[in-house]
Amino acid sequence: MSTTHPQEETLADVVVVDYGLGNLRSATRGLERAGANVTISDDPDSIDEADGIVLPGVGAFGDGMENAGPFREALVDAAENGTPVFGICLGMQMLLTSSEEADKAGQGDVEGLDLIPGTNVRFKEGQKVPHMGWNELDVQRDHPLVEGVDGEYAYFVHSYYAVPDDEETVLATTDYGVDFPAMLANEAGNVMGTQFHPEKSGETGLQILRNFVEYCAER
Amino acid sequence: MLTKRIIPCIDVDLDEDGNPAVYTGVNFEDLKYTGDPVEMAKQYNEAGADEFVFLDITASADGRETMLDTVSRVADEVFIPLTVGGGIRTKDDIKETLRAGADKVSINTAALQRPELVEEGAKAFGNQCIVISVDARRRYDEEGEFYADVDGESCWFECTIKGGREGTGIDVVEWAREAESRGAGELFVNSIDADGTKDGYDIPLTKAVCDNVSTPVIASSGCGGPEDMYEVFTEAGADAGLAASIFHFDEYSIQDVKSYLDERDVPVRL
C-alpha cells in the first residue's frame, strides 16, 4: 500500500484498487488534481473505510475479474453500504454481470460484479475496433457525475461496450455506429462508471473526477 | 462521432549539461533546440492537443534513465494520452515505460527484428498500448508485395531502419498486416521521403496502409500546414495526424489546424 501526498487540502479519501493491471499513475494524479487524498491499495480490507473507491482497468474482462477476484466481496459490500464506487473503462464493464469477451476468449461464463445488471458486447463488423480516440458525450439524465460535461469530448479505447438491463442506468451515450453507454450509474446512484478514461480526457475528464470526489465528500 | 486526432510530437535528447531538451529538425538534418519537454507538453495540452508523442532520440543507456524520469514528469502534468518511443527493445523496456506513465509505447526496429515482441507486449499489457512505428521509403523496383501508383509510376514502400539509412527489404503494407495480426493496437507511419519537406504527408503510402489494415493509423512526416492534415484524413483515411515543426515554430497552432478541419466538415475535438 502506498499513500501519495497532494499539496492542497483534500476533500475525500479515495482508494484506487490495485489488482495488478494497468498504469495507475494517471488515475491517481487526476484524482489528486480533483482534490482527493489517494491511496493505491492491493488489500481488500483497506477499502471499507474509504470515502470512495475507484476500480481502474485495462485489458481483458476475464483477466480483470480473475485479478480483481479477492476484491469481489469487499466491493459488493461497499456498494451495498452506499460507498461511491467508480469503475473506469474495463473497471466499468466489470460492474456488470457478464461479457461476451470472456466467452470469445474461451473462458466461458466469467461472472462480473453484477452491481449494474447487464452484459458487455463487442462492436459489430464495419467499425474499426478498438474504438480509439475522442468522442462526444450525450448526457441522458441527471447525476452528480455528469455535471458540466454534456456535449464535451472524452478519450475512449475499447472493443466492447456495456448493455445494461435497465436503460435508466445510462447517464450518457456516445455514437460509434451505435449509441452505446459512455457513463452508467446504478439506481441508488453510488455505483457509477465511465467507458472512457477520465484521467486521459483533458479538462472534461478532470471535471468528471472533481464531480466524483465532491460526491464522495458530500456523503 | 469519433474525431480525427491532432498529435504534436517532440524529439527529446540530452543537452550539453545532460538535461532533457526538445530538438526539432530543420531541413532534414540540423537540429534546433526548441524547449523543455515538460513545459512543451503542458503548453500543447492547454492548446488542445488530442495526444502527445514523446520520442527519445538519445539512444544511450544513461539517457534512458533521464528520459523515464522526464516521461513521469510529463505524465503528471498532462491528462491526455501519452505515447513514448525510442530505444524500446524488450518486454521489460515496455513495462518500465508504461510504469513511468506512458499510455502507449511506440516500437520500431526491435519489432522488425523480432516480431514476437509485438505479441509479448500485447498479451502482457493489452493491444491498445502497443504502437508499431515504421519508417517507410518509396522503391520503384520489382521486389515489393503491395504496389501503389505514384505519379504514373508503380512503387512499393520498404521498411527502413537507422533513420532511413538502411533498407530491410520488408514491404511496409505486408508488415503492417503482420503487426496487426500479432496484436498491434495502432500503426504509426513515417515517411523518409516526406520527412522534413513540409510538402505534405506521403498520401499513397498512408492510403496503402489504411486500405489494408483495420487498426487505427497515425500519419507522420511532411506536414506543412492544415491543408496537409485535411488531405491525409480525407484522401488517405488516416485516423490521426502527427506534426512537429509547424507547431514547435508557431507556424500554426493546434486550434488553427482544428478550425480549418472543422470548417471543412472533418470531425475534430474543438
XYZ file of C-alpha atoms in Angstrom:
489
model
C 0.000 0.000 0.000
C 1.285 3.469 -0.763
C -0.130 6.864 0.012
C 0.682 9.848 -2.112
C 0.828 13.372 -0.809
C -1.026 16.015 -2.735
C -0.199 19.625 -1.985
C -3.596 21.090 -1.322
C -6.170 20.350 1.330
C -8.100 17.268 0.322
C -11.845 16.719 0.115
C -12.126 12.951 0.377
C -10.107 9.780 0.899
C -10.244 7.711 -2.263
C -8.819 4.218 -2.658
C -7.648 3.161 -6.111
C -7.895 -0.615 -6.330
C -4.613 -2.123 -7.497
C -5.315 -5.599 -8.805
C -2.146 -5.780 -10.829
C -3.337 -4.432 -14.163
C -2.612 -1.175 -15.876
C -0.968 2.108 -15.170
C -2.450 3.679 -12.057
C -0.285 6.753 -12.140
C -2.528 8.904 -14.329
C -5.729 7.982 -12.497
C -4.029 8.744 -9.196
C -2.685 12.108 -10.355
C -6.020 13.022 -11.883
C -7.896 12.238 -8.667
C -5.354 14.211 -6.661
C -5.770 17.132 -9.016
C -9.522 16.783 -8.362
C -8.974 17.134 -4.625
C -8.716 13.550 -3.398
C -6.272 12.046 -0.976
C -5.447 8.872 -2.890
C -4.353 5.518 -1.546
C -3.386 2.828 -4.011
C -4.205 -0.474 -2.397
C -3.937 -4.168 -3.158
C -5.550 -5.041 0.187
C -9.329 -5.717 0.051
C -9.618 -4.941 3.768
C -8.424 -1.393 3.209
C -11.400 -0.253 1.161
C -14.171 -0.296 3.751
C -13.117 2.963 5.347
C -12.678 4.899 2.129
C -14.968 7.769 1.153
C -14.847 6.449 -2.381
C -13.400 3.572 -4.393
C -12.019 3.674 -7.920
C -11.814 0.485 -9.952
C -9.478 1.166 -12.867
C -8.730 -1.277 -15.612
C -7.302 -2.033 -18.999
C -7.119 -5.362 -20.762
C -9.491 -8.291 -20.955
C -12.649 -8.955 -18.912
C -11.707 -12.489 -17.864
C -8.231 -11.486 -16.688
C -9.623 -8.414 -14.963
C -12.205 -10.400 -12.992
C -9.668 -13.052 -12.134
C -7.214 -10.488 -10.798
C -9.896 -8.486 -9.014
C -11.331 -11.675 -7.500
C -10.025 -11.024 -3.975
C -11.841 -7.661 -4.006
C -15.220 -9.015 -5.078
C -16.770 -9.316 -1.640
C -15.349 -6.057 -0.331
C -16.546 -4.158 -3.410
C -20.044 -5.614 -3.256
C -20.272 -4.829 0.482
C -19.055 -1.269 -0.034
C -21.530 -0.729 -2.880
C -24.408 -2.026 -0.778
C -23.384 0.209 2.103
C -23.633 3.219 -0.181
C -19.918 3.918 -0.649
C -19.300 5.580 -4.040
C -17.691 3.084 -6.422
C -16.352 4.360 -9.740
C -15.304 1.943 -12.489
C -13.113 3.231 -15.307
C -13.054 1.560 -18.772
C -12.734 -2.179 -18.096
C -13.469 -1.254 -14.474
C -16.924 -0.078 -15.589
C -17.526 -3.211 -17.658
C -16.669 -5.263 -14.576
C -19.554 -3.610 -12.697
C -21.963 -5.509 -14.962
C -22.924 -9.172 -14.839
C -21.066 -10.711 -17.772
C -19.185 -10.091 -21.026
C -19.076 -11.655 -24.480
C -15.341 -11.145 -24.318
C -14.819 -13.952 -21.793
C -16.942 -16.317 -23.944
C -14.913 -15.402 -27.028
C -11.655 -15.969 -25.193
C -12.860 -19.466 -24.300
C -13.046 -18.545 -20.633
C -16.731 -19.468 -20.502
C -19.054 -17.590 -18.204
C -16.973 -15.199 -16.189
C -19.083 -13.507 -13.576
C -18.823 -9.751 -13.242
C -19.566 -7.839 -10.054
C -23.262 -7.600 -11.007
C -23.618 -4.195 -9.336
C -25.306 -2.904 -12.501
C -27.096 -5.884 -14.094
C -26.310 -6.344 -17.779
C -23.679 -7.585 -20.171
C -20.866 -6.286 -22.399
C -20.854 -6.900 -26.154
C -18.386 -6.340 -28.984
C -18.798 -3.613 -31.612
C -20.265 -5.000 -34.828
C -18.279 -5.576 -38.011
C -17.786 -2.478 -40.095
C -16.398 -0.309 -37.310
C -12.692 -0.059 -36.645
C -12.024 -1.861 -33.388
C -10.820 -0.748 -30.896
C -12.894 2.424 -30.778
C -9.904 4.633 -30.062
C -9.894 8.376 -29.710
C -12.005 11.357 -28.682
C -15.751 11.117 -28.951
C -18.719 13.162 -27.772
C -20.775 12.682 -24.603
C -24.545 12.962 -24.887
C -25.936 13.205 -21.365
C -29.211 11.291 -20.890
C -30.118 12.022 -17.311
C -29.053 13.875 -14.168
C -26.419 12.561 -11.823
C -23.625 14.414 -9.979
C -21.030 12.672 -12.195
C -22.276 14.271 -15.430
C -22.359 17.892 -14.173
C -20.961 20.155 -16.864
C -19.921 17.541 -19.417
C -22.839 17.340 -21.884
C -21.535 17.741 -25.430
C -17.898 17.574 -24.340
C -15.359 15.063 -25.648
C -13.723 12.166 -23.837
C -10.948 9.710 -24.722
C -12.020 6.106 -25.395
C -10.071 2.896 -26.031
C -12.237 -0.225 -26.069
C -13.621 -3.024 -28.220
C -16.612 -3.979 -26.045
C -19.414 -1.862 -24.630
C -21.948 -2.193 -21.847
C -25.577 -3.174 -22.403
C -27.311 -2.722 -19.029
C -30.647 -4.442 -18.448
C -32.174 -1.227 -17.181
C -31.874 1.721 -19.595
C -32.358 4.084 -16.681
C -28.786 3.300 -15.598
C -27.412 5.078 -18.691
C -26.133 8.546 -17.766
C -24.587 9.406 -21.120
C -24.252 7.823 -24.549
C -21.703 8.136 -27.333
C -22.141 7.467 -31.044
C -19.799 4.973 -32.696
C -22.027 3.408 -35.335
C -24.283 2.586 -32.408
C -25.272 4.792 -29.455
C -23.581 2.962 -26.609
C -23.456 3.842 -22.879
C -20.444 6.050 -22.120
C -21.412 6.570 -18.469
C -23.519 4.459 -16.142
C -24.869 4.638 -12.581
C -26.994 2.237 -10.583
C -30.435 3.122 -9.247
C -29.077 4.216 -5.874
C -26.561 6.392 -7.689
C -23.455 5.358 -5.762
C -22.126 2.790 -8.252
C -21.005 4.501 -11.429
C -18.605 4.194 -14.295
C -17.180 5.673 -17.464
C -16.301 3.633 -20.539
C -13.734 6.307 -21.432
C -10.660 7.299 -19.450
C -11.414 10.480 -17.473
C -7.740 10.639 -16.464
C -6.874 10.950 -20.176
C -9.747 13.203 -21.204
C -8.178 16.579 -20.516
C -10.259 19.220 -18.763
C -13.535 17.298 -19.288
C -12.053 14.267 -17.591
C -10.774 16.324 -14.672
C -14.264 17.809 -14.338
C -15.706 14.284 -14.020
C -13.077 13.342 -11.442
C -13.904 16.520 -9.498
C -17.601 15.609 -9.686
C -16.785 12.191 -8.252
C -14.545 13.492 -5.465
C -17.170 16.075 -4.476
C -19.841 13.370 -4.448
C -17.587 11.296 -2.160
C -17.030 14.301 0.114
C -20.742 15.068 0.425
C -21.748 11.657 1.599
C -18.805 10.894 -33.748
C -15.213 9.793 -33.381
C -12.906 12.712 -34.134
C -9.651 12.852 -36.062
C -6.746 13.317 -33.679
C -4.142 16.072 -33.973
C -0.921 14.988 -32.311
C 2.166 17.093 -31.664
C 5.401 15.146 -31.388
C 8.589 16.093 -29.597
C 12.048 14.598 -30.155
C 13.915 14.656 -26.864
C 17.695 14.450 -26.476
C 20.077 15.418 -23.697
C 21.626 18.871 -23.900
C 25.290 19.657 -23.138
C 24.577 19.566 -19.413
C 22.793 16.231 -19.596
C 19.312 17.700 -19.221
C 16.461 16.567 -21.446
C 15.637 19.036 -24.175
C 13.426 19.115 -27.237
C 15.122 19.370 -30.609
C 13.396 19.926 -33.913
C 14.802 19.097 -37.303
C 15.154 21.909 -39.791
C 15.740 20.911 -43.403
C 16.351 17.239 -42.701
C 19.437 17.245 -40.508
C 20.055 20.365 -38.451
C 18.513 20.084 -35.044
C 17.456 23.210 -33.288
C 16.817 23.493 -29.561
C 13.144 24.251 -29.066
C 12.419 23.905 -25.379
C 11.911 21.940 -22.210
C 9.869 18.750 -22.726
C 7.640 19.155 -19.670
C 6.872 22.806 -20.461
C 6.118 21.997 -24.087
C 3.835 19.123 -23.095
C 1.912 21.433 -20.774
C 1.554 24.055 -23.465
C 0.282 21.564 -26.043
C -2.131 20.113 -23.533
C -3.555 23.566 -22.897
C -3.597 24.321 -26.609
C -5.950 21.403 -27.273
C -3.667 18.603 -28.465
C -5.530 15.289 -28.590
C -2.493 13.215 -27.669
C 1.154 13.716 -27.203
C 4.083 11.736 -28.648
C 7.455 11.785 -26.965
C 10.402 10.279 -28.842
C 13.629 9.590 -27.002
C 16.421 10.176 -29.514
C 19.341 9.814 -27.098
C 19.825 6.123 -27.808
C 22.104 5.714 -24.803
C 21.738 3.830 -21.543
C 22.416 6.937 -19.428
C 19.890 8.875 -21.418
C 17.245 6.254 -20.848
C 17.030 6.803 -17.074
C 16.744 10.548 -17.517
C 14.090 10.022 -20.176
C 11.932 7.814 -17.963
C 12.091 10.473 -15.279
C 11.049 13.077 -17.843
C 8.200 10.854 -19.049
C 6.950 10.688 -15.452
C 7.067 14.436 -15.088
C 5.156 14.854 -18.358
C 2.575 12.238 -17.314
C 1.983 14.059 -14.036
C 1.145 17.275 -15.851
C -0.646 16.174 -18.967
C -4.047 14.481 -18.782
C -4.184 13.338 -22.378
C -2.804 10.103 -23.862
C 0.971 9.929 -23.976
C 2.899 7.725 -26.403
C 6.603 7.182 -25.800
C 9.041 5.803 -28.374
C 12.759 5.400 -28.956
C 15.032 2.643 -27.781
C 12.288 0.230 -26.715
C 13.601 -3.261 -27.407
C 12.275 -5.685 -24.829
C 9.181 -6.506 -22.832
C 10.936 -5.038 -19.793
C 11.518 -1.770 -21.652
C 7.783 -1.656 -22.413
C 6.924 -2.297 -18.784
C 9.320 0.380 -17.489
C 7.985 2.936 -19.939
C 4.335 2.247 -19.103
C 5.133 2.315 -15.424
C 6.770 5.714 -15.856
C 3.383 6.976 -17.017
C 3.176 6.345 -20.762
C -0.160 5.057 -22.058
C 1.336 3.566 -25.196
C 4.790 2.651 -26.415
C 5.953 3.050 -29.977
C 8.241 0.263 -31.188
C 10.109 0.335 -34.474
C 13.334 -1.566 -35.227
C 13.052 -4.070 -32.388
C 9.690 -5.308 -33.697
C 11.028 -5.692 -37.241
C 13.977 -7.660 -35.914
C 11.889 -9.813 -33.588
C 8.169 -9.683 -34.453
C 7.272 -11.844 -31.420
C 7.857 -8.733 -29.310
C 4.519 -7.380 -30.605
C 2.662 -10.429 -29.267
C 4.536 -10.425 -25.986
C 3.754 -6.764 -25.392
C 0.115 -7.028 -26.473
C -0.516 -10.081 -24.333
C 1.115 -8.625 -21.233
C -0.123 -5.034 -21.439
C -3.035 -5.024 -23.905
C -3.131 -4.299 -27.655
C -4.134 -0.710 -27.038
C -0.697 0.242 -25.749
C 1.419 -1.336 -28.493
C 2.035 1.107 -31.332
C 4.138 -0.186 -34.218
C 6.101 2.516 -35.964
C 7.545 2.198 -39.471
C 9.957 4.414 -41.388
C 8.857 3.864 -44.972
C 10.761 4.628 -48.149
C 9.457 4.524 -51.712
C 11.030 1.981 -54.017
C 10.355 1.756 -57.732
C 11.770 -1.735 -58.442
C 10.011 -5.084 -58.657
C 10.733 -6.518 -55.222
C 7.712 -5.467 -53.174
C 4.378 -7.086 -52.402
C 1.969 -4.160 -52.498
C 2.254 -1.567 -55.233
C 0.834 1.926 -55.405
C 0.556 4.217 -58.384
C 2.591 7.347 -57.695
C 2.539 9.970 -60.454
C 2.043 7.279 -63.063
C 4.851 5.106 -61.736
C 4.418 1.889 -59.855
C 6.113 1.896 -56.467
C 6.178 -0.012 -53.205
C 7.160 1.004 -49.713
C 10.073 -0.511 -47.839
C 10.599 -0.567 -44.073
C 13.898 1.088 -43.254
C 15.946 1.289 -40.062
C 18.559 3.713 -38.735
C 16.597 6.777 -39.744
C 16.160 5.569 -43.305
C 19.827 4.893 -43.908
C 19.363 1.144 -44.133
C 16.715 -0.830 -46.003
C 15.283 -4.113 -44.772
C 13.577 -5.401 -47.922
C 10.364 -5.766 -45.896
C 7.200 -4.399 -47.515
C 5.509 -1.812 -45.277
C 1.951 -2.939 -46.030
C 2.809 -6.586 -45.511
C 4.500 -5.728 -42.224
C 1.559 -3.572 -41.125
C -0.788 -6.518 -41.681
C 1.519 -8.829 -39.798
C 1.950 -6.387 -36.895
C -1.830 -6.041 -36.699
C -2.336 -9.799 -36.646
C 0.275 -10.074 -33.893
C -1.627 -7.597 -31.756
C -0.510 -4.053 -32.593
C -3.172 -1.587 -31.459
C -2.111 1.268 -33.670
C 0.259 1.956 -36.570
C 2.499 4.944 -36.753
C 3.523 5.556 -40.369
C 6.544 7.774 -41.039
C 7.868 8.577 -44.496
C 11.564 9.007 -45.141
C 10.725 10.663 -48.477
C 8.363 13.223 -46.971
C 10.214 13.851 -43.707
C 11.262 17.443 -43.294
C 9.885 18.552 -46.671
C 6.696 20.211 -45.382
C 5.225 19.290 -48.770
C 2.547 17.134 -47.207
C 2.228 13.591 -45.953
C 3.030 10.677 -48.249
C -0.577 10.083 -49.296
C -0.080 6.916 -51.402
C 1.865 5.351 -48.513
C -0.679 6.269 -45.841
C -3.570 5.181 -48.040
C -1.931 1.848 -48.840
C -1.602 1.097 -45.114
C -5.096 2.370 -44.205
C -6.685 0.326 -47.000
C -5.076 -2.884 -45.798
C -5.493 -2.815 -42.025
C -8.353 -2.073 -39.667
C -6.101 -0.797 -36.875
C -6.009 2.996 -36.379
C -3.260 4.713 -38.395
C -1.285 7.791 -37.335
C 0.165 9.581 -40.353
C 3.510 11.248 -39.824
C 6.209 13.151 -41.769
C 5.841 16.058 -44.129
C 3.091 18.118 -42.551
C 3.455 21.764 -43.604
C 0.055 23.050 -42.508
C -3.667 22.435 -42.002
C -4.281 21.589 -45.660
C -1.886 18.645 -45.377
C -3.816 17.319 -42.400
C -7.041 17.707 -44.390
C -5.561 15.759 -47.281
C -4.287 12.863 -45.179
C -7.650 12.484 -43.398
C -9.879 12.768 -46.456
C -7.738 11.170 -49.169
C -5.727 8.576 -47.270
C -8.151 7.738 -44.458
C -5.739 8.325 -41.563
C -7.179 8.386 -38.045
C -4.650 10.829 -36.645
C -2.145 13.324 -37.995
C 1.171 13.969 -36.341
C 3.262 17.087 -36.741
C 6.277 18.635 -35.082
C 7.891 21.712 -36.560
C 4.717 23.546 -37.651
C 3.680 23.563 -34.011
C 7.106 23.979 -32.421
C 7.966 27.023 -34.503
C 4.481 28.508 -34.002
C 3.683 28.493 -37.680
C 0.254 27.139 -36.824
C -1.469 26.491 -33.543
C -3.374 23.292 -32.835
C -6.543 25.404 -32.928
C -5.638 26.792 -36.372
C -5.457 23.242 -37.676
C -8.652 22.168 -35.959
C -10.626 25.204 -37.121
C -9.505 24.603 -40.693
C -10.650 20.983 -40.494
C -13.908 21.824 -38.747
C -14.822 24.340 -41.445
C -14.391 21.540 -43.979
C -16.537 19.056 -42.037
C -13.709 16.882 -40.750
C -14.745 15.909 -37.188
C -12.334 17.282 -34.587
C -12.466 17.950 -30.854
C -12.769 21.723 -30.576
